[in-house]
Coordinates of C-alpha atoms in Angstrom, one line a residue:
M17 CA 147.7 240.0 50.9
T18 CA 145.9 237.0 52.0
A19 CA 143.7 237.1 55.2
T20 CA 144.8 234.6 57.7
A21 CA 142.4 232.4 58.7
P22 CA 141.0 232.0 62.2
A23 CA 142.5 230.2 65.0
P24 CA 140.8 226.6 65.2
V25 CA 138.0 226.7 68.1
H26 CA 138.7 223.9 70.8
P27 CA 135.6 221.4 71.1
V28 CA 135.4 222.6 75.0
D29 CA 134.7 226.2 73.7
E30 CA 132.4 225.4 70.9
I31 CA 128.8 226.5 71.0
P32 CA 126.4 224.5 69.4
P33 CA 123.3 225.5 67.9
K34 CA 120.4 226.9 70.6
R35 CA 118.5 223.6 69.5
Q36 CA 121.3 221.5 70.6
L37 CA 122.1 223.5 73.6
A38 CA 118.7 223.1 74.9
A39 CA 118.6 219.1 74.4
F40 CA 122.1 218.5 75.6
G41 CA 121.8 221.1 78.5
L42 CA 118.4 219.3 79.8
Q43 CA 120.2 215.9 79.5
H44 CA 122.6 216.7 81.9
V45 CA 120.0 218.2 84.4
L46 CA 118.2 214.7 84.2
A47 CA 121.4 212.9 85.1
M48 CA 122.2 214.7 88.1
Y49 CA 118.8 215.9 89.4
A50 CA 117.9 212.9 91.8
G51 CA 121.4 213.6 93.5
A52 CA 121.2 217.2 93.7
V53 CA 117.7 216.9 95.9
T54 CA 118.7 214.1 97.9
V55 CA 121.0 215.7 99.9
P56 CA 118.7 218.4 101.2
L57 CA 116.0 215.6 101.7
I58 CA 118.3 213.5 103.7
V59 CA 119.3 216.6 105.9
G60 CA 115.8 218.2 106.3
G61 CA 114.0 214.7 107.0
A62 CA 116.7 214.0 109.5
M63 CA 116.0 217.2 111.3
K64 CA 112.1 216.6 111.0
L65 CA 111.7 220.0 108.8
P66 CA 108.1 220.7 108.0
P67 CA 107.2 220.1 104.1
A68 CA 107.5 223.9 103.4
D69 CA 110.8 224.2 104.8
L70 CA 111.8 221.0 102.9
A71 CA 110.5 222.6 99.5
Y72 CA 112.6 225.8 100.4
L73 CA 115.8 223.7 101.1
I74 CA 115.2 222.2 97.3
T75 CA 114.4 225.1 95.6
A76 CA 117.7 227.1 97.0
D77 CA 119.6 223.8 96.3
L78 CA 118.8 223.6 92.7
L79 CA 119.2 227.7 92.5
V80 CA 122.7 227.4 94.1
C81 CA 123.6 224.4 91.8
G82 CA 123.0 226.4 88.7
I83 CA 124.8 229.3 89.7
A84 CA 127.8 227.3 90.9
T85 CA 127.8 225.5 87.5
L86 CA 127.6 228.6 85.6
I87 CA 130.6 229.8 87.5
Q88 CA 132.5 226.6 87.3
C89 CA 132.2 226.3 83.1
I90 CA 131.8 230.4 82.2
G91 CA 134.5 231.5 84.8
F92 CA 135.4 235.1 86.0
W93 CA 139.0 236.0 86.9
R94 CA 140.7 233.0 88.7
F95 CA 137.3 231.4 89.4
G96 CA 136.1 228.3 87.7
V97 CA 137.8 225.5 85.4
R98 CA 135.8 226.6 82.4
L99 CA 135.4 223.0 81.5
P100 CA 132.4 221.1 81.1
I101 CA 131.4 220.6 84.9
M102 CA 128.3 220.4 86.3
Q103 CA 128.2 221.6 90.3
G104 CA 126.1 219.8 93.1
C105 CA 125.9 219.1 96.8
T106 CA 128.4 216.9 98.2
F107 CA 127.1 213.7 99.8
A108 CA 130.4 213.6 101.7
A109 CA 128.7 216.4 104.0
V110 CA 125.7 214.8 104.7
S111 CA 126.7 212.7 107.8
P112 CA 128.4 215.9 109.4
M113 CA 125.3 218.0 108.6
V114 CA 122.8 215.9 110.1
L115 CA 125.1 215.5 113.3
I116 CA 125.1 219.4 113.3
G117 CA 121.8 219.9 112.6
T118 CA 120.4 217.4 115.1
T119 CA 122.5 217.8 118.2
G120 CA 121.1 221.6 119.1
G121 CA 123.2 223.5 116.4
G122 CA 120.4 223.5 113.8
L123 CA 120.3 225.4 110.3
P124 CA 122.4 228.1 111.2
A125 CA 125.3 226.1 112.8
I126 CA 125.2 224.0 109.5
Y127 CA 125.4 227.5 107.5
G128 CA 128.2 228.6 109.7
S129 CA 130.4 226.0 109.3
V130 CA 129.6 225.7 105.6
I131 CA 130.7 229.5 105.0
V132 CA 134.0 228.7 107.0
A133 CA 134.6 225.5 104.8
G134 CA 134.0 227.5 101.7
L135 CA 136.5 230.3 102.4
A136 CA 139.0 227.4 103.4
I137 CA 138.6 225.8 100.1
M138 CA 139.4 229.1 98.2
L139 CA 142.6 229.7 100.5
L140 CA 143.8 225.9 100.1
A141 CA 143.0 226.0 96.2
P142 CA 146.8 227.0 94.9
V143 CA 148.0 224.4 97.4
F144 CA 146.2 221.6 95.7
G145 CA 146.9 223.3 92.5
R146 CA 150.4 222.6 92.9
L147 CA 149.9 219.2 94.0
L148 CA 148.8 218.1 90.4
R149 CA 152.1 216.6 89.7
F150 CA 151.4 213.6 92.2
F151 CA 148.5 212.7 89.9
P152 CA 150.2 211.0 86.9
P153 CA 148.0 208.3 84.6
L154 CA 148.7 205.9 87.4
V155 CA 146.8 207.9 90.0
T156 CA 144.2 209.3 87.7
G157 CA 143.3 206.5 85.7
T158 CA 142.8 204.6 89.3
V159 CA 140.7 207.7 90.5
I160 CA 138.3 207.6 87.3
L161 CA 138.0 204.0 88.0
I162 CA 136.9 204.3 91.2
I163 CA 134.4 207.1 90.4
G164 CA 132.4 205.0 88.1
L165 CA 132.5 201.9 90.2
S166 CA 131.5 203.9 93.4
L167 CA 128.8 205.4 91.3
L168 CA 127.2 201.6 89.9
P169 CA 125.6 201.1 93.4
V170 CA 123.6 204.3 92.9
A171 CA 122.4 203.5 89.3
G172 CA 121.6 200.2 91.0
N173 CA 119.3 201.4 93.6
W174 CA 117.8 203.6 91.3
A175 CA 116.9 200.5 88.9
A176 CA 115.6 198.8 91.7
G177 CA 113.0 201.4 92.7
G178 CA 115.1 203.7 94.8
A179 CA 116.4 203.0 98.0
G180 CA 114.0 202.6 100.8
S181 CA 110.9 202.6 98.2
A182 CA 108.1 199.8 99.3
D183 CA 108.7 198.1 95.7
F184 CA 112.1 198.0 95.8
G185 CA 113.7 195.1 93.8
E186 CA 110.4 194.5 92.2
P187 CA 110.7 192.7 88.5
K188 CA 108.6 195.8 87.0
N189 CA 111.3 198.0 88.4
L190 CA 113.9 196.4 86.8
A191 CA 112.0 195.7 83.5
L192 CA 111.4 199.1 83.1
A193 CA 115.3 200.0 83.8
A194 CA 116.3 197.4 81.2
F195 CA 114.2 199.0 78.7
V196 CA 115.3 202.4 79.2
L197 CA 119.0 201.1 79.3
A198 CA 118.2 199.4 75.5
V199 CA 116.6 202.5 74.2
V200 CA 119.5 204.3 75.1
L201 CA 122.0 202.0 73.6
G202 CA 119.8 201.7 70.2
V203 CA 119.6 205.3 70.0
Q204 CA 123.5 205.5 70.3
R205 CA 123.7 202.7 68.1
F206 CA 121.5 203.1 65.1
A207 CA 120.2 206.9 65.4
P208 CA 121.7 209.6 63.3
A209 CA 125.0 211.6 64.9
F210 CA 122.5 214.3 66.7
L211 CA 120.3 212.0 68.5
S212 CA 122.6 209.7 69.4
R213 CA 124.3 212.4 71.3
I214 CA 120.9 212.7 73.1
A215 CA 120.6 209.4 73.6
V216 CA 120.2 209.3 77.6
L217 CA 117.6 212.1 77.1
I218 CA 115.6 210.0 74.6
G219 CA 115.7 207.2 77.1
I220 CA 114.4 209.0 79.8
V221 CA 111.8 210.6 77.9
V222 CA 110.4 207.5 76.2
G223 CA 110.8 205.9 79.6
L224 CA 108.8 208.4 81.3
A225 CA 106.3 207.8 78.8
V226 CA 105.8 204.4 79.1
A227 CA 105.9 204.7 83.1
V228 CA 103.1 206.9 83.2
P229 CA 100.4 204.6 82.0
F230 CA 101.7 201.9 84.2
G231 CA 101.4 203.7 87.2
F232 CA 105.4 204.2 87.8
T233 CA 104.6 208.1 88.7
D234 CA 101.9 210.5 89.5
F235 CA 101.9 214.3 89.1
G236 CA 100.2 214.9 92.3
G237 CA 103.3 217.1 93.5
V238 CA 103.2 219.4 90.4
V239 CA 99.8 220.6 91.1
D240 CA 100.7 221.6 94.6
A241 CA 103.9 223.2 94.0
D242 CA 104.3 226.9 93.7
W243 CA 105.1 228.8 90.4
V244 CA 107.6 231.3 92.0
G245 CA 109.9 230.8 94.7
I246 CA 112.8 233.0 95.8
S247 CA 115.5 231.9 98.0
T248 CA 116.7 235.0 100.3
P249 CA 120.1 234.7 102.2
F250 CA 119.7 233.6 106.0
H251 CA 116.1 232.5 105.5
F252 CA 116.6 230.1 108.5
G253 CA 118.3 233.0 110.8
A254 CA 121.9 234.3 111.0
P255 CA 124.7 231.6 110.9
T256 CA 126.2 230.6 114.0
F257 CA 130.0 229.6 114.1
E258 CA 130.4 226.7 116.1
F259 CA 133.9 225.1 116.7
S260 CA 133.1 221.3 116.5
A261 CA 130.9 222.0 113.6
I262 CA 133.6 223.8 111.9
V263 CA 136.6 221.3 112.3
S264 CA 134.0 218.5 111.0
M265 CA 133.1 220.6 107.9
L266 CA 136.7 221.4 107.0
V267 CA 137.6 217.5 107.2
V268 CA 134.5 217.7 104.6
A269 CA 136.4 220.3 102.5
L270 CA 139.3 218.3 102.0
V271 CA 137.4 215.3 101.1
T272 CA 135.5 217.4 98.4
M273 CA 138.5 218.7 97.3
T274 CA 140.1 215.5 96.6
E275 CA 137.0 214.1 94.6
T276 CA 136.7 217.5 92.6
T277 CA 140.3 217.3 91.8
G278 CA 139.7 213.6 90.3
D279 CA 136.4 214.7 88.8
L280 CA 138.3 217.5 87.0
I281 CA 141.2 215.5 85.7
A282 CA 138.9 213.1 84.4
V283 CA 136.6 215.4 82.3
G284 CA 140.1 217.3 81.3
E285 CA 141.1 213.6 80.0
M286 CA 137.8 213.0 78.1
T287 CA 137.8 216.4 76.4
D288 CA 141.6 216.6 75.2
R289 CA 141.9 219.9 77.9
K290 CA 144.2 218.6 80.4
V291 CA 143.9 220.3 83.5
E292 CA 147.3 222.4 84.7
P293 CA 147.8 223.3 88.2
R294 CA 146.3 226.9 87.7
S295 CA 143.0 225.7 85.8
L296 CA 142.9 223.0 89.1
S297 CA 143.4 226.2 91.2
D298 CA 140.6 228.0 89.7
G299 CA 138.1 225.2 89.5
L300 CA 138.6 224.6 93.4
R301 CA 138.3 228.2 94.2
A302 CA 134.9 227.8 92.3
D303 CA 134.1 225.1 94.5
G304 CA 134.7 227.1 97.5
L305 CA 133.0 230.4 96.2
S306 CA 129.8 228.3 95.7
T307 CA 130.0 226.5 99.1
V308 CA 130.2 230.1 100.6
L309 CA 126.8 230.9 98.3
G310 CA 125.5 227.9 99.7
G311 CA 126.0 229.0 103.2
V312 CA 124.5 232.4 102.6
F313 CA 121.4 230.9 100.7
N314 CA 120.3 228.0 102.9
T315 CA 122.0 225.0 101.3
F316 CA 125.1 223.1 101.3
P317 CA 128.8 222.5 100.4
Y318 CA 129.1 222.0 96.4
T319 CA 131.2 219.6 94.5
A320 CA 131.6 218.5 90.9
Y321 CA 129.2 215.9 89.8
A322 CA 130.4 212.3 88.8
Q323 CA 127.8 211.4 87.1
N324 CA 127.9 214.1 84.6
V325 CA 131.4 213.0 84.1
G326 CA 130.1 210.0 82.5
L327 CA 127.6 211.8 80.5
V328 CA 130.4 213.9 79.0
G329 CA 132.2 210.6 78.1
M330 CA 129.6 208.8 76.5
T331 CA 128.2 211.5 74.2
R332 CA 131.4 212.8 73.5
V333 CA 129.7 216.5 73.5
R334 CA 132.5 218.2 75.1
S335 CA 131.4 221.9 75.0
R336 CA 131.2 224.2 78.7
W337 CA 128.5 225.9 77.1
V338 CA 126.4 223.1 77.0
V339 CA 126.8 222.2 80.7
A340 CA 126.4 226.0 81.2
T341 CA 122.9 226.1 79.6
A342 CA 122.2 222.9 82.1
G343 CA 123.5 225.5 84.7
G344 CA 120.8 228.0 83.4
I345 CA 118.1 225.1 83.4
L346 CA 118.8 224.4 87.5
V347 CA 118.8 228.4 87.9
L348 CA 114.9 228.3 86.4
L349 CA 113.9 225.0 88.2
G350 CA 115.3 226.6 91.5
L351 CA 113.1 230.1 90.5
L352 CA 110.2 228.1 89.3
P353 CA 109.3 225.1 92.0
K354 CA 106.6 223.8 89.6
L355 CA 108.8 223.0 86.7
G356 CA 111.1 221.2 89.4
A357 CA 108.3 219.1 90.4
V358 CA 108.1 218.0 86.9
V359 CA 111.4 216.8 86.8
A360 CA 111.0 215.3 90.4
A361 CA 108.2 213.2 89.0
I362 CA 110.4 210.9 86.9
P363 CA 110.3 207.4 88.4
A364 CA 113.9 206.2 89.8
P365 CA 114.0 203.2 87.6
V366 CA 114.0 205.5 84.5
L367 CA 117.1 207.3 85.8
G368 CA 118.4 203.9 86.7
G369 CA 118.5 202.3 83.1
A370 CA 120.4 205.7 82.1
G371 CA 122.4 205.6 85.1
L372 CA 123.9 202.3 84.4
V373 CA 125.5 203.2 80.8
M374 CA 126.5 206.3 82.3
F375 CA 128.6 205.4 85.6
G376 CA 129.8 202.7 83.5
T377 CA 131.4 205.1 81.0
V378 CA 133.0 206.8 83.9
A379 CA 134.8 203.3 84.6
A380 CA 135.6 202.5 81.2
S381 CA 137.2 205.9 81.0
G382 CA 139.6 205.3 83.7
L383 CA 140.8 202.0 82.1
R384 CA 141.5 203.7 79.0
T385 CA 143.7 206.4 81.1
L386 CA 145.3 203.2 82.5
T387 CA 146.2 202.1 79.1
Q388 CA 149.1 204.9 79.3
V389 CA 150.4 203.2 82.2
D390 CA 153.4 200.5 81.8
F391 CA 152.6 197.4 84.1
K392 CA 155.7 195.5 83.2
G393 CA 158.4 195.0 85.8
N394 CA 157.1 197.3 88.3
N395 CA 154.8 197.6 91.2
N396 CA 152.1 199.8 89.2
L397 CA 149.6 196.9 89.2
T398 CA 149.5 196.5 93.1
V399 CA 149.0 200.4 93.6
V400 CA 145.7 200.1 91.3
A401 CA 144.8 196.7 92.7
V402 CA 145.2 198.0 96.4
S403 CA 143.7 201.4 95.8
V404 CA 140.4 199.8 93.8
A405 CA 140.1 197.8 97.1
M406 CA 140.3 200.7 99.4
G407 CA 137.7 202.8 97.2
M408 CA 135.2 199.6 96.9
L409 CA 135.6 198.7 100.5
P410 CA 133.1 201.3 101.9
V411 CA 130.7 200.8 99.1
G412 CA 130.2 197.2 99.4
V413 CA 130.5 197.3 103.0
P414 CA 129.0 200.8 104.2
T415 CA 129.6 200.2 107.8
V416 CA 132.9 199.1 107.9
Y417 CA 134.1 202.0 109.3
E418 CA 131.3 202.6 111.8
K419 CA 133.5 202.1 115.2
F420 CA 135.8 204.8 113.8
P421 CA 135.8 208.4 115.3
D422 CA 133.7 210.9 112.8
W423 CA 136.6 212.3 111.2
F424 CA 138.1 209.3 109.9
Q425 CA 134.6 208.4 108.8
T426 CA 134.2 211.4 106.9
V427 CA 137.2 210.8 104.7
M428 CA 137.1 207.1 104.4
N429 CA 133.6 206.5 103.8
S430 CA 133.8 208.3 100.4
G431 CA 135.0 205.7 98.4
I432 CA 136.2 208.4 95.9
S433 CA 138.6 210.1 98.6
A434 CA 139.8 206.6 100.0
G435 CA 140.5 205.3 96.8
C436 CA 142.4 208.7 95.9
L437 CA 144.4 208.9 98.7
T438 CA 145.5 205.5 98.7
A439 CA 146.5 205.9 95.0
I440 CA 148.6 209.1 95.9
V441 CA 150.7 207.4 98.7
L442 CA 151.2 204.3 97.1
N443 CA 152.5 205.9 93.9
L444 CA 154.9 207.9 96.3
L445 CA 155.6 204.9 98.1
F446 CA 156.7 202.7 95.0
N447 CA 157.7 205.1 92.6
H448 CA 158.9 208.1 94.0
L449 CA 160.9 206.5 97.4
P450 CA 164.3 205.2 96.6
A451 CA 164.4 201.8 95.3
K452 CA 165.5 198.7 97.6
A453 CA 169.3 198.4 97.1
D454 CA 169.4 194.8 95.7
S455 CA 166.8 195.6 93.2
G456 CA 168.9 198.1 91.0
R457 CA 168.7 197.2 87.2
A458 CA 170.7 199.0 84.3
D459 CA 168.1 199.0 82.0
G460 CA 165.4 200.1 84.7
S461 CA 162.4 199.2 82.8
G462 CA 162.1 195.5 83.1
G463 CA 161.9 194.9 79.3
S464 CA 159.2 197.0 78.5
G465 CA 161.1 199.8 76.4
G466 CA 160.3 203.0 75.3
S467 CA 159.5 204.8 78.6
G468 CA 162.7 206.6 79.3
G469 CA 163.9 203.6 81.3
S470 CA 167.6 203.3 79.8
A471 CA 170.4 203.9 81.9
D472 CA 171.5 206.8 80.3
S473 CA 168.1 208.3 81.3
G474 CA 168.8 208.2 85.1
A475 CA 166.1 205.9 85.3
E476 CA 165.4 204.6 88.9
P477 CA 164.6 200.5 89.6
D478 CA 161.2 199.5 88.1
G479 CA 161.6 201.9 85.6
L480 CA 159.8 204.6 87.4
S481 CA 160.5 208.1 89.1
G482 CA 163.8 209.7 88.0
G483 CA 162.9 209.4 84.2
G484 CA 161.1 206.1 84.4
V485 CA 157.3 205.1 83.1
E486 CA 155.8 207.8 85.4
K487 CA 158.0 210.7 84.1
G488 CA 157.7 209.3 80.6
V489 CA 154.1 209.3 80.6
Q490 CA 153.9 212.8 82.7
K491 CA 156.4 214.2 79.8
S492 CA 153.6 213.5 77.0
R493 CA 151.1 214.8 78.9
E494 CA 152.6 218.2 79.0
E495 CA 153.6 217.7 75.3
A496 CA 149.9 217.0 74.6
V497 CA 148.9 220.1 76.4

């Protein structure tokens, strides 16, 4: 009797050698570190917290970032999507938290609203899971494209020296960013396979080595940082639960769930492990649990980090254990502030050079998903065009909605949530509602063919819902899974 061959391991579940795990994981940490510490810096700065409290917020944030990433990647029971997803503080919550913190509620009111929002996300996770059928490739490709495009200004600000820096836009900053970009591209093109997969890490290390002698950064903060920092629950006092604060944070919760859904679907596409309703619910439930932990351990709401989605697509390293290793590194950085200060010393232009290629990769992945969509004889091009326009509007004109109510700004000032909501609504409008009576065609496909749009397949006009393009593509997605 011959022994049966072991079942092949999906690339998402493969465990690379330890040396590669450490290098790949560190690469993910460097890609998201600046974004991770920005939220506590903004909120703490707006509340005029003393430096010691600000440092405490940052270490607590890094610790919970790591724990949240471990929950999402490794998972337990019905928590965690078990994909290579990095978690970090959501920027959608910054404005509401600053408002709550500076109008009398302080940090305890912020943490009370964050805890309630986390519990709400856990309760709503199954509902969002059932909405996955409203995310065909037309919607997911558009959302992934918007995620990438909305991140590019972040990389641009880094490349110019960091928003608000005294030397913003200096040629030397852009030259350093261009040098790092050239190193990343050169390593990816000419280096052996393993080195090409850590091209971003090599670019950042080489860029830092060049930046130090030219005076781009200093390590004075490393000397001042403590060796050990322990985050304790409710360090700033017991949470308080104010109605207005809770309402605003619940709006943020809906926005972050929408953004996380887009990120999870994007990573599912990149790793060839499509996100199903159950796994989407598990991923959102992990977001909720991490947000509750954030409220307990003196930090903020958590969501999937889109910059790391780009890194997965660029390096083609699909193992969730790589990102879990990054989560472990973040835990160490949260417990050892001196290590965190070393990472914080990396100058913004170095991150900008790497960010340009990473965030561009996200946008390109969205275009790749859109190649599955039929644009002939239907309104799909309109769906993409208007959705991208709505997603880019707050990115290009940040003050466009400043005269609107706070809840509206919370939703629409995020280009990702604005574009995602627009794509969902327009897809329903054009592809699910009954077509105009005078536009019916027997072939239903506008001559595109091959999409289930023939008369005997029950297609509605324009070859869409009821057996049209969307259904045909969705069927192929299900078969792939």
